[in-house]
Tab-separated table of C-alpha atoms and ligand atoms in Angstrom:
chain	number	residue	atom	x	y	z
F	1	UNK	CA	3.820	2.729	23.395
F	2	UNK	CA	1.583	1.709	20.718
F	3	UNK	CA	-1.352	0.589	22.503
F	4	UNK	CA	-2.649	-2.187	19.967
F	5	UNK	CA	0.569	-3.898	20.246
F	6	UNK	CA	1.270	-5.011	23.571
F	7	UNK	CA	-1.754	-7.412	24.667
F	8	UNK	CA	0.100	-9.412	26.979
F	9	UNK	CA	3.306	-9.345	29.684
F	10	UNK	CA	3.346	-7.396	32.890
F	11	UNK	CA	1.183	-4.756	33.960
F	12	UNK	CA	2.463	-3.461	37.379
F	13	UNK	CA	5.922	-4.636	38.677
F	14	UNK	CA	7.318	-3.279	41.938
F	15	UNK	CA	7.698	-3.916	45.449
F	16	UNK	CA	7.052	-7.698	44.844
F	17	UNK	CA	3.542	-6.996	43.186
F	18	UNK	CA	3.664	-8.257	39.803
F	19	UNK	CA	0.313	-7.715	37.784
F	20	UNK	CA	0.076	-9.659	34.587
F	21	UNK	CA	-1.626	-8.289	31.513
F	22	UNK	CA	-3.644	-10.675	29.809
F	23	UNK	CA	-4.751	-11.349	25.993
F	24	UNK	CA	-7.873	-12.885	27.086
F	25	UNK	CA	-9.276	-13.594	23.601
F	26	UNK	CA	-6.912	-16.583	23.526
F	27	UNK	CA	-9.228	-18.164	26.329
F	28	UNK	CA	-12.480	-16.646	24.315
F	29	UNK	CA	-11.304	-17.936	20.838
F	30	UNK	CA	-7.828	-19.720	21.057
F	31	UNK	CA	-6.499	-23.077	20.462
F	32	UNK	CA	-7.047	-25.972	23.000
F	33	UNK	CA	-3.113	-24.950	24.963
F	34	UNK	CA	-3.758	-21.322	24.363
F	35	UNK	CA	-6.484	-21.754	26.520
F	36	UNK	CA	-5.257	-23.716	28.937
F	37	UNK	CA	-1.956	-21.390	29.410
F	38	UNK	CA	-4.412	-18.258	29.304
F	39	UNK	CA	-6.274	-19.927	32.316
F	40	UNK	CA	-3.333	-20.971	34.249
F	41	UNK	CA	-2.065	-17.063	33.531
F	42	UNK	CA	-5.238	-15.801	34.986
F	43	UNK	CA	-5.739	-18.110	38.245
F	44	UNK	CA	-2.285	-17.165	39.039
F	45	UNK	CA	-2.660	-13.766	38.824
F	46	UNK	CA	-5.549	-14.051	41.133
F	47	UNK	CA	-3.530	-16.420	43.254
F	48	UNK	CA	-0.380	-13.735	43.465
F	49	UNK	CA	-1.757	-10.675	43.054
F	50	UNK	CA	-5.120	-10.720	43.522
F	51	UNK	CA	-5.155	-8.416	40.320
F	52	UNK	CA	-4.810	-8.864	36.728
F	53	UNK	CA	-5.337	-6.620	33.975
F	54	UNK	CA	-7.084	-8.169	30.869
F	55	UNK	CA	-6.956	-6.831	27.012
F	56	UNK	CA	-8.684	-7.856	24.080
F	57	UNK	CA	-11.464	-8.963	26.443
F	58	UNK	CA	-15.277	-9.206	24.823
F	59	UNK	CA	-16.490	-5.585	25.657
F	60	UNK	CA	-15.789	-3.222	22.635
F	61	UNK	CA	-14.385	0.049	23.484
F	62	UNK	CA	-16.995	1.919	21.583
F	63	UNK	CA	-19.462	0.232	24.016
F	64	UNK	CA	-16.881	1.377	27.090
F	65	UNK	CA	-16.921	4.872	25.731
F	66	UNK	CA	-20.609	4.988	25.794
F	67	UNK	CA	-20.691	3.554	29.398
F	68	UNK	CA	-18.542	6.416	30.402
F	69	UNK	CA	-19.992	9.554	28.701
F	70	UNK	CA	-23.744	8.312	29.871
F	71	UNK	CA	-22.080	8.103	33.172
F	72	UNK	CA	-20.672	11.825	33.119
F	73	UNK	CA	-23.882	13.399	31.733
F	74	UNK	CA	-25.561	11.530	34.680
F	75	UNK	CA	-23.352	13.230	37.129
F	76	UNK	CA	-24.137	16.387	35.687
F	77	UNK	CA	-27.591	16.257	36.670
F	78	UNK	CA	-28.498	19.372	38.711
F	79	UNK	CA	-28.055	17.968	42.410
F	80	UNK	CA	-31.358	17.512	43.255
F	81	UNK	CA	-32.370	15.279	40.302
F	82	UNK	CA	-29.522	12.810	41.906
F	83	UNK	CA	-30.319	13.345	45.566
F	84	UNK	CA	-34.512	12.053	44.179
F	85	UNK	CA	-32.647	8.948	43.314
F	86	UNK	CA	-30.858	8.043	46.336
F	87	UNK	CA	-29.631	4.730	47.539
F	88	UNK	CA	-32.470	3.184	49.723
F	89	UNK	CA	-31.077	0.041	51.308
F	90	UNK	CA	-28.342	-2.591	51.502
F	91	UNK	CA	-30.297	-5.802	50.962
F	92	UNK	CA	-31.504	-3.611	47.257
F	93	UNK	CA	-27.968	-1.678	47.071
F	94	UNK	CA	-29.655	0.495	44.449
F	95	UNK	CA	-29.687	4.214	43.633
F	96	UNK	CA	-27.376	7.321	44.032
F	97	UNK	CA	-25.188	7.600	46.581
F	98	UNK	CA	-23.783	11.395	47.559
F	99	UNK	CA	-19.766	12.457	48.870
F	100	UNK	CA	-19.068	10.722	51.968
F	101	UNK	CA	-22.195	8.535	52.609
F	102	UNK	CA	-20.178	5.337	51.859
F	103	UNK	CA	-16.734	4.386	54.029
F	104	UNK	CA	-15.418	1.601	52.459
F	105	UNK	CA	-13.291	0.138	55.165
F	106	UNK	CA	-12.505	-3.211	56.813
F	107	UNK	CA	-14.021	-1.623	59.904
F	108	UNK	CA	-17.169	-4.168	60.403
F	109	UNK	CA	-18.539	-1.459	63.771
F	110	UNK	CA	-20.557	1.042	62.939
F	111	UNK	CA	-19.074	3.149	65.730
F	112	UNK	CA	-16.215	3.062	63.652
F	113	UNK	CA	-16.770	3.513	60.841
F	114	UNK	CA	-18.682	6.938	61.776
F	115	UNK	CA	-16.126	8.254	62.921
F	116	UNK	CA	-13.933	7.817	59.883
F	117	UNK	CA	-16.406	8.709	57.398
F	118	UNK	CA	-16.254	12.316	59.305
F	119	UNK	CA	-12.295	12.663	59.948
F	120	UNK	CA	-11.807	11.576	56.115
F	121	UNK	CA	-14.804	11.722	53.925
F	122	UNK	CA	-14.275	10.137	50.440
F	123	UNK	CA	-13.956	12.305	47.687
F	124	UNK	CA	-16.329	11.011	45.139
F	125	UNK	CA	-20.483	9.981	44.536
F	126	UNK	CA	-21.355	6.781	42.227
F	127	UNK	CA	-24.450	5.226	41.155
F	128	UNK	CA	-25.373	1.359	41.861
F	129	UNK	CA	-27.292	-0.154	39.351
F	130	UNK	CA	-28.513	-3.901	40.459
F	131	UNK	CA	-30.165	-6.827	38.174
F	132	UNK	CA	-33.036	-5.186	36.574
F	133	UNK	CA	-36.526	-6.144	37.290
F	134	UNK	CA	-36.018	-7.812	40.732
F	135	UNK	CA	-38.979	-7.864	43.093
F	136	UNK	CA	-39.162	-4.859	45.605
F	137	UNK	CA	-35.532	-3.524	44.587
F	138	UNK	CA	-36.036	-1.126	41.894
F	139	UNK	CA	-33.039	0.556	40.218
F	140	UNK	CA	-33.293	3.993	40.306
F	141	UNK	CA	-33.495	5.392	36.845
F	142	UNK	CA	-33.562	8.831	35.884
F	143	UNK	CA	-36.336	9.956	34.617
F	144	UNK	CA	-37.082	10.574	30.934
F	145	UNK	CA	-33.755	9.340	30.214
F	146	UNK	CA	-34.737	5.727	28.196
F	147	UNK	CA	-31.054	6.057	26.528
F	148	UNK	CA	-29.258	5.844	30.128
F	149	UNK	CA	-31.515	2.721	31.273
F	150	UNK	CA	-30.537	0.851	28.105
F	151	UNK	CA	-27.190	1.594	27.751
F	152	UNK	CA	-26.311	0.455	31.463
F	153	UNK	CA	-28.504	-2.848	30.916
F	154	UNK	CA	-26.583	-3.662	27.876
F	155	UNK	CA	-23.459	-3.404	29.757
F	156	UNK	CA	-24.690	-4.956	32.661
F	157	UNK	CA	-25.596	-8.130	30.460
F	158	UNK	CA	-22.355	-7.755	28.718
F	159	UNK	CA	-20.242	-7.562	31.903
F	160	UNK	CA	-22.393	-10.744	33.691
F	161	UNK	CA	-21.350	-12.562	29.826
F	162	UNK	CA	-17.702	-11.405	31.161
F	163	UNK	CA	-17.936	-12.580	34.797
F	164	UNK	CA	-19.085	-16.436	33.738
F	165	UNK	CA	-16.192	-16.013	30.950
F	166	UNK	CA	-13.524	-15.129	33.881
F	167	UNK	CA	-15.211	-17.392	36.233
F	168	UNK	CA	-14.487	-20.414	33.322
F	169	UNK	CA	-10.690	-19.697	32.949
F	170	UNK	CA	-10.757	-20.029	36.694
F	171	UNK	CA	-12.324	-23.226	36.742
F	172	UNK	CA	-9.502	-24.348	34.108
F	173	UNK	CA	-6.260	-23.184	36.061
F	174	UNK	CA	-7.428	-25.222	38.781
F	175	UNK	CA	-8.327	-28.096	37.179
F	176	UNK	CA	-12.352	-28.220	37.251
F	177	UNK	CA	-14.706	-28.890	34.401
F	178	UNK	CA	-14.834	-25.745	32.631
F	179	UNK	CA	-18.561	-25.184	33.772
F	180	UNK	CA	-18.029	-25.850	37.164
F	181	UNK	CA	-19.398	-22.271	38.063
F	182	UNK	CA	-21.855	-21.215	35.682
F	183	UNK	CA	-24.736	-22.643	38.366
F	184	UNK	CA	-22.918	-19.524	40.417
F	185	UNK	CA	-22.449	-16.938	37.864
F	186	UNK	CA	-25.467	-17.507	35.513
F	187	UNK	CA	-27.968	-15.555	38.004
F	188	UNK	CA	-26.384	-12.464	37.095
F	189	UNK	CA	-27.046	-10.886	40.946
F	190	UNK	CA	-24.042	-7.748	40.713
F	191	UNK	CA	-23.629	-4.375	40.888
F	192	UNK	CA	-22.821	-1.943	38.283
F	193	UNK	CA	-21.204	1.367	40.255
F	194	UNK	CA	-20.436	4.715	38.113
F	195	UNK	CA	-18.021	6.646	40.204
F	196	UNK	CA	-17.152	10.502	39.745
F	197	UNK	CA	-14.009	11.681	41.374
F	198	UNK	CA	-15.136	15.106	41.035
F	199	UNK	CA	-12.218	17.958	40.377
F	200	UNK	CA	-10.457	19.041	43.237
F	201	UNK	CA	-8.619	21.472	44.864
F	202	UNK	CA	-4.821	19.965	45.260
F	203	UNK	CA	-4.942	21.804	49.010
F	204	UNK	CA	-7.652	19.195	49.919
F	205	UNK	CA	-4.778	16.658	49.725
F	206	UNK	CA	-2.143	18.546	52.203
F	207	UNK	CA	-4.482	18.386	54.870
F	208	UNK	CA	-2.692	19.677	58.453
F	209	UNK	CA	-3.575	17.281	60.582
F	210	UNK	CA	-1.579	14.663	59.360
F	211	UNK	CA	-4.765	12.521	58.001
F	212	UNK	CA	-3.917	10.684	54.453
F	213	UNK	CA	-6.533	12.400	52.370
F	214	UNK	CA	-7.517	9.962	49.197
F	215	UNK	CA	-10.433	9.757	46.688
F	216	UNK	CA	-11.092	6.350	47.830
F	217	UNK	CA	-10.696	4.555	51.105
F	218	UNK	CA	-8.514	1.282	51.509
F	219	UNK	CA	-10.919	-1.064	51.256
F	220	UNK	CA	-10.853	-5.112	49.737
F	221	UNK	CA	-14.420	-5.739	47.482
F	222	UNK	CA	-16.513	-8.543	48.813
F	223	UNK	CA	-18.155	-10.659	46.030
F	224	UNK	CA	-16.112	-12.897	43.589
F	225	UNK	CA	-14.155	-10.521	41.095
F	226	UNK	CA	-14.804	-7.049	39.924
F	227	UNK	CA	-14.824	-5.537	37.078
F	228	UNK	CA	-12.923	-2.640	36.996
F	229	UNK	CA	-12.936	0.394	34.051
F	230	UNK	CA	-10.758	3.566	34.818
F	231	UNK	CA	-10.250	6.695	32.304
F	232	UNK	CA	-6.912	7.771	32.060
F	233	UNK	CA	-6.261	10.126	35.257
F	234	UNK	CA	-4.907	7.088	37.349
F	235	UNK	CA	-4.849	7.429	40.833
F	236	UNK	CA	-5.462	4.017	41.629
F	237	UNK	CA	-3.582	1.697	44.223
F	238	UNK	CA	-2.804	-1.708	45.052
F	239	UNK	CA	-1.025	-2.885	48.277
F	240	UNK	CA	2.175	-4.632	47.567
F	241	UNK	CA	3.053	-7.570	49.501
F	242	UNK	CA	6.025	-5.413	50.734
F	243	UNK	CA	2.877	-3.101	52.567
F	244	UNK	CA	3.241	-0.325	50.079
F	245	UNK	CA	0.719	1.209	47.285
F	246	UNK	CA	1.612	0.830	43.622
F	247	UNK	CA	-0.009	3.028	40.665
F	248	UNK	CA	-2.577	0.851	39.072
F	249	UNK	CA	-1.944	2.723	36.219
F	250	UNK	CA	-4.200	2.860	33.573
F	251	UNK	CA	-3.542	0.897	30.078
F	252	UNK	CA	-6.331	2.076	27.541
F	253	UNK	CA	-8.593	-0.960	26.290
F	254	UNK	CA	-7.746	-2.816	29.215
F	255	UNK	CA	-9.797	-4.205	31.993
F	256	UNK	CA	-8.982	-3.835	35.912
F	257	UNK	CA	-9.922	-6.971	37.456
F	258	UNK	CA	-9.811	-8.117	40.824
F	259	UNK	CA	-10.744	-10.932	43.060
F	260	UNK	CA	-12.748	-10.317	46.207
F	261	UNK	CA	-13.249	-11.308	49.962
F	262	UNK	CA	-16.106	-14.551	48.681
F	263	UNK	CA	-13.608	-15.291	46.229
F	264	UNK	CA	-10.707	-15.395	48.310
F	265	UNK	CA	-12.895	-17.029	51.135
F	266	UNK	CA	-14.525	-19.626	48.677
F	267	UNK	CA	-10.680	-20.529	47.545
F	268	UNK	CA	-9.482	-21.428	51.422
F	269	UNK	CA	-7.622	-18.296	50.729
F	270	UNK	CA	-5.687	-19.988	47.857
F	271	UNK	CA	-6.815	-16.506	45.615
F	272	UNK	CA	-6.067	-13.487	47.287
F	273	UNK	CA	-8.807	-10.421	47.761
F	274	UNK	CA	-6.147	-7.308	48.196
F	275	UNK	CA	-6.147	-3.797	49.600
F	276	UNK	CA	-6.595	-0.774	47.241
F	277	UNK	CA	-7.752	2.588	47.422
F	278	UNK	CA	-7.784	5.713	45.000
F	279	UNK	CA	-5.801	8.991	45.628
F	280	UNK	CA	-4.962	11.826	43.818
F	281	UNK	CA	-3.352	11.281	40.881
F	282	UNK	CA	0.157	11.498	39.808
F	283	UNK	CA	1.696	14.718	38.547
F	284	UNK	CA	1.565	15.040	34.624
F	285	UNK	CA	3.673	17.049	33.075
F	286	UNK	CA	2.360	20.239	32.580
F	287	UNK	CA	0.009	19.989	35.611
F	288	UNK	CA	2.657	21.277	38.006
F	289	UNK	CA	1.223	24.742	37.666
F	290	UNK	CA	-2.781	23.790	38.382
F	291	UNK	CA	-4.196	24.363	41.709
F	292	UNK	CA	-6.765	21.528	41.165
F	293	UNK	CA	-6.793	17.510	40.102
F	294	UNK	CA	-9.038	16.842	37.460
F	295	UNK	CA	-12.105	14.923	37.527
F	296	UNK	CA	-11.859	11.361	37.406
F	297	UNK	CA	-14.845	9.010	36.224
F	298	UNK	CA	-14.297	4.694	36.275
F	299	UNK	CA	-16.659	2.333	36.403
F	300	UNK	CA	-16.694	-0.771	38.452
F	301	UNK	CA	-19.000	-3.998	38.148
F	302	UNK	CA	-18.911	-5.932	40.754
F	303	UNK	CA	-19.727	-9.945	40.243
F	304	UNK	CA	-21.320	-11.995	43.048
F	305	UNK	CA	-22.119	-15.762	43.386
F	306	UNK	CA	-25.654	-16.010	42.776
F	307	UNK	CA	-27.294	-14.758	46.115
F	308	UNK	CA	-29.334	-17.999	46.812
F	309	UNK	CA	-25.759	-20.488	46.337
F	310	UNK	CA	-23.924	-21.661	49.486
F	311	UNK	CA	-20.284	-21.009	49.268
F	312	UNK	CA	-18.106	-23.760	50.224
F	313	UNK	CA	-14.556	-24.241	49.589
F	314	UNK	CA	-13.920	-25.293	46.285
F	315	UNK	CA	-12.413	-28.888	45.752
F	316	UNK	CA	-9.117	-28.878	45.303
F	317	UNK	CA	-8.685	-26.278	47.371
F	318	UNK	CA	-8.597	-27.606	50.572
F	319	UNK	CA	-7.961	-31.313	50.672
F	320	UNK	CA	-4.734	-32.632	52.310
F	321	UNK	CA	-3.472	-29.243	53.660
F	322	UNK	CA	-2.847	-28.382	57.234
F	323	UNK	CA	-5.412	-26.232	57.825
F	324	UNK	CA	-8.725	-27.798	55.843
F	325	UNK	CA	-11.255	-26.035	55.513
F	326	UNK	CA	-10.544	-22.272	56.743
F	327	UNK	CA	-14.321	-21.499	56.896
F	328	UNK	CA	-17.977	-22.562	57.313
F	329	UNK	CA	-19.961	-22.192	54.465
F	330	UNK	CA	-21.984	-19.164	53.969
F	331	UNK	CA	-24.592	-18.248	51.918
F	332	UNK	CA	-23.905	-15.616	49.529
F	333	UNK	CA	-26.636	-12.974	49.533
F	334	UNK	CA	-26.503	-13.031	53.530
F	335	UNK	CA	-22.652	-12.545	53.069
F	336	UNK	CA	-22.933	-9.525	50.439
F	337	UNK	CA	-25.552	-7.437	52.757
F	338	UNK	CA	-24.112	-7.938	55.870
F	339	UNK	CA	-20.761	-6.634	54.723
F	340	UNK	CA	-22.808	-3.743	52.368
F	341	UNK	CA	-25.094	-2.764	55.899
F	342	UNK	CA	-21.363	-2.605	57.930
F	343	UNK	CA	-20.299	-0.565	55.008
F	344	UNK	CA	-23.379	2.284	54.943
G	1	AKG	O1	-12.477	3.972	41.096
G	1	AKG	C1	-11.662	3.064	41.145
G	1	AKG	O2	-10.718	2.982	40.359
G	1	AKG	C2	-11.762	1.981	42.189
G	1	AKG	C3	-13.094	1.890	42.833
G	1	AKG	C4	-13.172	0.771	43.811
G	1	AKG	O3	-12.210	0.160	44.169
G	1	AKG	C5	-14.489	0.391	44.344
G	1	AKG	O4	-15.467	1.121	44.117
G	1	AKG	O5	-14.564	-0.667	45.011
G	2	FE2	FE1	-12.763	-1.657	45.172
């Protein structure tokens, strides 16, 4: 497949979960209806799916690159240089965070989630990287590394630019004024995450008593959409509405994007927030023979209302159906760090 070609069609298909791809320039820079189709492409995505993949987005792939191979060199700090930088807290969700501190699970108990975290530990350590210069929640640079600080607050701003853009084409497929959430999106209060699936043995995978080993845990994000950058190992999943996990296979120059549990919440559950995780990754051929998976690095940004806005079902949403309103409002910030302190 020549990758500069296909911008836009179907991304995923199977098991009744269909993933559009999207040319999302034509909502950046297209005509008045290529707009308005572009939206209606995108809400419905979100509205099936809960997943969409978008091309010829705003972020160049130079830029991407960078991201990534700052990322890698950061994970090849000597283990001690990381471990000085370690996450601190979930209302500051800042800082490195080691193999197997974080479960991501629906499991809101502690209790439980304890006792998953030691019967499967995730096979991976990130980096969180929050809205720079916010009072009493520093971010936890490395130190003497000025190049790593600015690139990841260049593509933090760039990604935030992407949210409000996303955020827009939602507001047209349902029928708002196309601004109708900038006064949400404009504070910028996310989370950049660099993930390393570090090599591993396959044997890690056949484990004997019966527990699915993955990279990842199941898990749904909570804020409004994510942001979603994978290299080109694959390995991860979506759940289909049939109950099984698809390949989320990875189309170069493309962006993963997802809606989350706010989202979805914020929506009366009109959008869907759906299950994925990350496992090993499928055979290649040639692999066949290699006693280890390689690494895997991806890089997910992960867009919030701003933390001092009330989420309320959005109009239109709601109105005239059987149920109403599905839930109170909730503030976001107090949302976000209540499921983030379940989560650590
Ligand atoms: O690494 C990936 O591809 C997915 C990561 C993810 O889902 C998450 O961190 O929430
Ligand atoms: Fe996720």
């Amino acid at each position: 497949m020549n990758k500069s070609t296909v911008s836009t069609g179907t991304a995923v298909e199977k098991d009744n979960l269909f993933i559009p791809l999207i040319d999302f320039s034509l909502f950046l820079s297209g005509s008045p209806s290529e707009r308005r189709s572009t939206a209606t492409s995108i809400l419905h995505g979100f509205q099936r799916a809960g997943f969409i993949y978008l091309s010829n987005h705003s972020i160049a792939p130079s830029t991407v690159s960078r991201v990534f191979s700052s990322s890698a060199s950061f994970f090849a700090l000597p283990q001690p240089k990381k471990d000085a930088l370690a996450w601190y807290s979930p209302a500051a969700n800042r800082g490195y965070v080691a193999h197997g501190r974080e479960k991501v699970t629906q499991l809101a108990d502690k209790g439980d989630v304890e006792a998953l975290r030691a019967a499967v530990p995730d096979l991976k350590e990130s980096m969180e990287i929050g809205k720079e210069g916010e009072e009493g929640k520093p971010n936890m640079w490395p130190k003497e590394d000025e190049a790593f600080k600015e690139t990841m607050i260049g593509f933090f701003e760039e990604c935030k630019e992407l949210h409000v853009n996303v955020m827009r084409a939602v507001a047209v497929g349902l029928g708002l004024e196309e601004d109708w959430f900038d006064g949400f999106t404009d504070g910028g209060d996310n989370t950049l995450r660099l993930l390393h699936y570090p090599e591993v043995k396959k044997s890690v995978f056949r484990r004997e008593d019966g527990v699915e080993q993955v990279r990842a845990g199941e898990h749904t994000d909570y804020g409004s959409i994510t942001l979603l950058f994978q290299d080109s190992r694959g390995g991860l999943q979506v759940l289909s509405p049939n109950n099984t996990f698809i390949d989320a296979t990875p189309i170069p120059d493309t962006i993963v994007v997802n809606a989350g549990d706010l989202l979805a919440r914020w929506s009366n559950d009109t959008i869907k927030s759906t299950t994925h995780r990350v496992v090993e990754p499928p055979p290649t051929p040639g692999s066949e023979n290699s006693d280890v998976y390689p690494a895997r690095y991806s890089i997910a940004y992960f867009c919030n209302p701003n933390f001092d806005k009330w989420i309320d079902a959005i109009p239109g949403t709601w109105e005239g159906t059987s149920t109403g309103k599905k839930y109170e409002r909730v503030n976001s910030g107090e949302y976000l760090e209540r499921r983030l302190a379940a989560t650590y």
